[in-house]
Coordinates of C-alpha atoms in Angstrom, one line a residue:
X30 CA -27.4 97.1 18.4
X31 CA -28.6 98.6 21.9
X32 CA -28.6 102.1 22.2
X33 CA -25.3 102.3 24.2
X34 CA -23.3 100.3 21.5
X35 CA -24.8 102.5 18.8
X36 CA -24.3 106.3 20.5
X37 CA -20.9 104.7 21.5
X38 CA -19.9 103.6 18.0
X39 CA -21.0 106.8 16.9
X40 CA -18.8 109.3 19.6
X41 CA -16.1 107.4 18.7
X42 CA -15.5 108.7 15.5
X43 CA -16.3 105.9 13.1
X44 CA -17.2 106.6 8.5
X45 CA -20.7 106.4 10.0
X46 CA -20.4 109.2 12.6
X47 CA -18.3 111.3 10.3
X48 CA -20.6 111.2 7.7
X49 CA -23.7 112.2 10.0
X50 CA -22.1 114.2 12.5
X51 CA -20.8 117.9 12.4
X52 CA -17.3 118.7 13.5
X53 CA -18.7 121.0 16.0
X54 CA -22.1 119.5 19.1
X55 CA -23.6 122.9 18.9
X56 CA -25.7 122.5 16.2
X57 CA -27.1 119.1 17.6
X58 CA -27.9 120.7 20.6
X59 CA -30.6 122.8 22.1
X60 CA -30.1 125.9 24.5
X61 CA -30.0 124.7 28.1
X62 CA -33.4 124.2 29.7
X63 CA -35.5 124.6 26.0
X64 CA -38.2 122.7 25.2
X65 CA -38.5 120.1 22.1
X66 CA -41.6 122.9 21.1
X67 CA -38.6 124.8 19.8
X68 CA -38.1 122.5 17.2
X69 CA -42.2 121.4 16.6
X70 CA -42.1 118.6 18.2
X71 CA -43.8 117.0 21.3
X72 CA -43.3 119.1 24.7
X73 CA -40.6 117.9 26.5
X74 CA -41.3 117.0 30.4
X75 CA -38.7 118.2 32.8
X76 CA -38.0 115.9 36.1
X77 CA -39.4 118.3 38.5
X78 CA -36.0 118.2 41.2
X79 CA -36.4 120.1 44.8
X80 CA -33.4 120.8 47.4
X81 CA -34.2 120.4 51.1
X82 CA -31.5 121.6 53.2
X83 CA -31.6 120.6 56.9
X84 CA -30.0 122.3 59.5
X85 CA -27.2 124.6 59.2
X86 CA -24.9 122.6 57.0
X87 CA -27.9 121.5 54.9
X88 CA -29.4 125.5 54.4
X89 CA -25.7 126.7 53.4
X90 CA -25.9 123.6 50.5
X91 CA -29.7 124.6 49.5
X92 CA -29.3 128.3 49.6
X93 CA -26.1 128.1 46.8
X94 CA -28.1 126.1 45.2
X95 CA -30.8 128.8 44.8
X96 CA -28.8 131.5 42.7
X97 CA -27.1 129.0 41.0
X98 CA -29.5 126.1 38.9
X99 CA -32.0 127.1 37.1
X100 CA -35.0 124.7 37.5
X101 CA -34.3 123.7 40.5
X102 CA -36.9 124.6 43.8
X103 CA -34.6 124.7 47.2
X104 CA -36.2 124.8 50.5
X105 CA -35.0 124.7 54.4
X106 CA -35.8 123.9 57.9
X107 CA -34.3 123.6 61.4
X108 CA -34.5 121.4 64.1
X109 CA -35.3 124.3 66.1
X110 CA -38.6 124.5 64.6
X111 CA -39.1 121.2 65.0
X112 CA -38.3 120.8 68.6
X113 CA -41.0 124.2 69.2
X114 CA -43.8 122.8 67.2
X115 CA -43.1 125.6 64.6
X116 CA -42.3 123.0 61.8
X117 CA -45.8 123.2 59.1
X118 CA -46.2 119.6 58.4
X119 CA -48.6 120.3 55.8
X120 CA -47.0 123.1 54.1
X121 CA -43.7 120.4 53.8
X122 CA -45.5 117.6 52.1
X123 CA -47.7 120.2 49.9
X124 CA -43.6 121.0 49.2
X125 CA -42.7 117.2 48.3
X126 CA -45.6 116.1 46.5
X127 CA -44.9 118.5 44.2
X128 CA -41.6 117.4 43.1
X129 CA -40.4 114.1 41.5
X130 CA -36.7 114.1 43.2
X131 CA -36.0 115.6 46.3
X132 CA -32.0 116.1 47.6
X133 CA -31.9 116.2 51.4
X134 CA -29.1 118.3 52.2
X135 CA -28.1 117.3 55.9
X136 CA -25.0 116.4 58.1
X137 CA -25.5 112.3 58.9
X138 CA -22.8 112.8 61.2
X139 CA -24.6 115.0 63.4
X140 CA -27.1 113.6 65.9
X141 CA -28.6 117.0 66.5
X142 CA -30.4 116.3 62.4
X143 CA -31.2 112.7 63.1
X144 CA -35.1 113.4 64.2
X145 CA -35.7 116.1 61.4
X146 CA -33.9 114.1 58.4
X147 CA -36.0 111.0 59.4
X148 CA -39.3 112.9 59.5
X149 CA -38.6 114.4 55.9
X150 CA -37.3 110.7 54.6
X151 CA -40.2 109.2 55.7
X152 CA -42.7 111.9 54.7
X153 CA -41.0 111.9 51.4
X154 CA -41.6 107.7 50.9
X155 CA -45.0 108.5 52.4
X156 CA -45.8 110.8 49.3
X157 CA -44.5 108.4 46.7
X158 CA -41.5 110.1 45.9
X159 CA -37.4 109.5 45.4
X160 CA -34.8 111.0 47.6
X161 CA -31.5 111.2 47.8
X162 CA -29.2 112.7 50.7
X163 CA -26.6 114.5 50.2
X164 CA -23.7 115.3 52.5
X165 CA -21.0 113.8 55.1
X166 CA -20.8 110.3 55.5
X167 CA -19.2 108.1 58.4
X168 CA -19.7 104.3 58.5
X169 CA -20.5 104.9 62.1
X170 CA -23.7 106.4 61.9
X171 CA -25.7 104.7 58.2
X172 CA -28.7 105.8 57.0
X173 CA -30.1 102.3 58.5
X174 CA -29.6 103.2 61.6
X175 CA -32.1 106.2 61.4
X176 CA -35.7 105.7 62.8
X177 CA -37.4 104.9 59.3
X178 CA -40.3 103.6 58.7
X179 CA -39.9 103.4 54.8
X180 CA -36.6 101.7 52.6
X181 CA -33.5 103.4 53.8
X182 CA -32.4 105.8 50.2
X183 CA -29.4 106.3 48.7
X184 CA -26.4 108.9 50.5
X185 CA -24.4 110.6 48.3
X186 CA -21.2 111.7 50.0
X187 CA -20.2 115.6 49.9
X188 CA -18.7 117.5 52.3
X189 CA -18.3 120.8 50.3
X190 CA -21.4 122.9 49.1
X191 CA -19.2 123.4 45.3
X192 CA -19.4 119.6 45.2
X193 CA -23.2 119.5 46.3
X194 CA -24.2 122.2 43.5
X195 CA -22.2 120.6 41.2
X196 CA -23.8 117.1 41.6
X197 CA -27.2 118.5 41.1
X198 CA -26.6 120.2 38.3
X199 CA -25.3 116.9 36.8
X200 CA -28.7 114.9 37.3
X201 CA -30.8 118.4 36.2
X202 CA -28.6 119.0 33.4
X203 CA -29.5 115.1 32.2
X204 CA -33.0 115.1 33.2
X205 CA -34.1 118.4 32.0
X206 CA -31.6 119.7 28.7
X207 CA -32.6 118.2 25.3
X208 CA -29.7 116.9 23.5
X209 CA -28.6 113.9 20.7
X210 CA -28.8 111.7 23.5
X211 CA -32.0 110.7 24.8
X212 CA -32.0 110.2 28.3
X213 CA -35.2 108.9 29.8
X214 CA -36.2 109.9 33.9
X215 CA -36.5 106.7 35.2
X216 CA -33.2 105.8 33.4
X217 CA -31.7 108.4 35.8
X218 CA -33.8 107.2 38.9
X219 CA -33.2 103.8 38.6
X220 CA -29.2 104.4 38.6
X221 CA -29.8 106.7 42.0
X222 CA -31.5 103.6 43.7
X223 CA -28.6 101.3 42.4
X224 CA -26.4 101.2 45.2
X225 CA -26.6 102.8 48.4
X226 CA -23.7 105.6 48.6
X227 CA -23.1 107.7 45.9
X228 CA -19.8 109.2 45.2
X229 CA -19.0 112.2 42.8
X230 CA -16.5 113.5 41.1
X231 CA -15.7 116.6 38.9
X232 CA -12.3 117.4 36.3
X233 CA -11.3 120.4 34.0
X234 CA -8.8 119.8 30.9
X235 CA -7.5 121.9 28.1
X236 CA -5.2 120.4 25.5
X237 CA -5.3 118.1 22.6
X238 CA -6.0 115.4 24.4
X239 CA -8.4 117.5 27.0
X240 CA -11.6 115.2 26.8
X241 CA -9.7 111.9 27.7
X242 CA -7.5 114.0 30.4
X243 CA -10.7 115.1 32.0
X244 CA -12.7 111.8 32.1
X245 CA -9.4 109.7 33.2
X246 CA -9.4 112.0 36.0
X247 CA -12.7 112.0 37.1
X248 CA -12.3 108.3 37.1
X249 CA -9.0 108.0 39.0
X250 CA -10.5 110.9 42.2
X251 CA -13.5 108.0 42.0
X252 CA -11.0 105.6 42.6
X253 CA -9.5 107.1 45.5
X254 CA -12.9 107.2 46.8
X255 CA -13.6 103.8 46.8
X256 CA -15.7 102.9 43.9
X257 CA -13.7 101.2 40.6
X258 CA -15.4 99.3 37.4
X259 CA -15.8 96.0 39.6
X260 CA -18.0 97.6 42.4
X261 CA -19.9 100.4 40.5
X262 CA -23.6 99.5 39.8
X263 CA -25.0 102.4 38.1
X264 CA -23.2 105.7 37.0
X265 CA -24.4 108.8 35.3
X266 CA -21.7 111.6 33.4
X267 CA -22.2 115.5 32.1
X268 CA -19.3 116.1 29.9
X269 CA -19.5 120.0 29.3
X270 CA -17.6 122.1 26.6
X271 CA -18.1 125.3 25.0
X272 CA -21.0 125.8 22.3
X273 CA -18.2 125.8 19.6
X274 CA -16.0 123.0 20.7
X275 CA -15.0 120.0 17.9
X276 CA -17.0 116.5 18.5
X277 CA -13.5 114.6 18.9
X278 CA -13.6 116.4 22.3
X279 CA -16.6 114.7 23.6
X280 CA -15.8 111.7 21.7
X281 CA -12.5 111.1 23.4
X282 CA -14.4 111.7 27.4
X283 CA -17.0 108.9 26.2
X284 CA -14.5 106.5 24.8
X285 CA -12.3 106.3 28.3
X286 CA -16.2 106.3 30.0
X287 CA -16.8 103.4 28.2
X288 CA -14.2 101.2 28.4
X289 CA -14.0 101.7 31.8
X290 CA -17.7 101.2 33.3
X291 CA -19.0 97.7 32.7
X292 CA -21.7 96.5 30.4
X293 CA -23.9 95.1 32.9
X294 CA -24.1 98.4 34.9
X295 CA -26.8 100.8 33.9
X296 CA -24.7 103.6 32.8
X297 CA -26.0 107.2 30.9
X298 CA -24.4 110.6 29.6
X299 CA -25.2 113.7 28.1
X300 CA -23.2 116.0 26.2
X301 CA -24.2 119.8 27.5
X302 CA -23.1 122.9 26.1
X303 CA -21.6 125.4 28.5
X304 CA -21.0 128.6 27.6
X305 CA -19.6 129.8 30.9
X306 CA -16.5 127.4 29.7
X307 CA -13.6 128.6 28.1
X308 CA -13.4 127.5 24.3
X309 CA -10.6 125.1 25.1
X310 CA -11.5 123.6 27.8
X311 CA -14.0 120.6 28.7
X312 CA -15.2 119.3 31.8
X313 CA -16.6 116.2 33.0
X314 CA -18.5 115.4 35.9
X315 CA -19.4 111.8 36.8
X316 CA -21.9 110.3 39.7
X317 CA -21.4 107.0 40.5
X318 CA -23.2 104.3 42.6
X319 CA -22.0 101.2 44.6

């Protein structure tokens, strides 16, 4: 039994998961952002993830993000300083190679970004790392159509700084909280370089049936994106209740998950405690590729 198949069987409420599992996550979970030393065991290696916002549209996105993830390092520049000679070179790509993911916040549909967000891809493939961008999309102007000298990386569409925070926060919250299910980084960086636009999608539910309203949702504002079960080739989901709320919660949000995205798609969630969350209420966020 692969690891999906097993963590599946188990959050979906079988004699085995019953028996082994408590009727509340909490206790199977560690604070957000603690390190496996708190229980004695090895030290656990966060992803090292970096913002970049470019231009105007791109600085509003980074600078939210700065007062609102923990972990996260978010930085900005202006084709103004580019265009004067002002731009450091040396103090950006100290800036990348110190990170293992980098988000480029910028407008794709503006021409004025084009010569910056090309610089910054191509430095970042220079240094050896993974970027994403993040932000409006129009089939008129692709990535590919930029002056790259490197692989063209993945664009996650956003149009709304909320949206942009909350997609980070769903690939830090995986790659850097320690919970039941052990998500490995490259797991998370070979789902970002599955396709090549990357659509997101967020839902709140309260009720009895809150964790499948939540997830079914998610899925169906995914839908009306664009992206379904037959063109999706890598997807990643947060599904985030209170500290005290009862497994069948989560359990119901993973069972619609998984029927829904196929078994040839790399697919991997994490269940987070959020305590910002009211104690009947769950939410699920889901980034998915095609």
């Amino acid at each position: 039994m692969d690891r999906r198949t097993f963590l599946t069987t188990m959050l979906q409420g079988t004699t085995l998961a019953a028996t082994l599992l408590p009727h509340s996550i909490s206790p199977l979970l560690i604070k957000q952002y603690a390190s496996l030393r708190h229980l004695g065991g090895d030290s656990y290696q966060n992803m090292r993830i970096s913002t970049l916002g470019i231009n105007s549209l791109g600085a509003v996105f980074s600078r939210l993000l700065a007062y609102s993830i923990q972990n996260v390092c978010c930085y900005e520049v202006l084709s103004d300083q580019l265009r004067s000679g002002n731009l450091d070179f040396s103090s950006l790509n100290r800036t990348i190679q110190q990170t293992d993911l980098l988000f480029l916040f910028a407008d794709t549909t503006d021409p004025a970004s084009d010569s910056l967000l090309s610089s910054c891809i191509n430095t970042t493939a220079a240094a050896g790392v993974q970027s994403v961008v993040v932000g409006p999309y129009s089939t008129d102007r692709p990535l590919s159509a930029l002056p790259l000298t490197c692989s063209t990386p993945p664009h996650c569409f956003v149009v709304h700084h909320t949206t942009a925070r909350d997609l980070v926060a769903l690939v830090a919250d995986l790659a850097n909280t320690d919970s039941f299910v052990g998500i490995d980084h490259g797991d998370i960086k070979a789902i970002l370089r599955s396709g090549n636009l990357g659509l997101f999608s967020c839902s709140e539910a309260t009720g009895a049936d809150r964790g499948s309203r939540a997830c079914s949702q998610a899925l169906e504002r995914l839908q009306q994106q664009g992206v379904n079960s037959a063109n999706c080739r890598g997807a990643m989901a947060c599904i985030y209740g209170s500290p005290t709320m009862p497994f069948d919660y989560y359990a119901q949000a993973v069972s619609v998950m998984d029927g829904y995205f196929s078994n040839d798609i790399s697919f991997v969630f994490g269940a987070i405690p959020d305590e910002h969350l009211a104690a009947d209420t769950i939410k699920v966020a889901i980034l998915a590729m095609r």
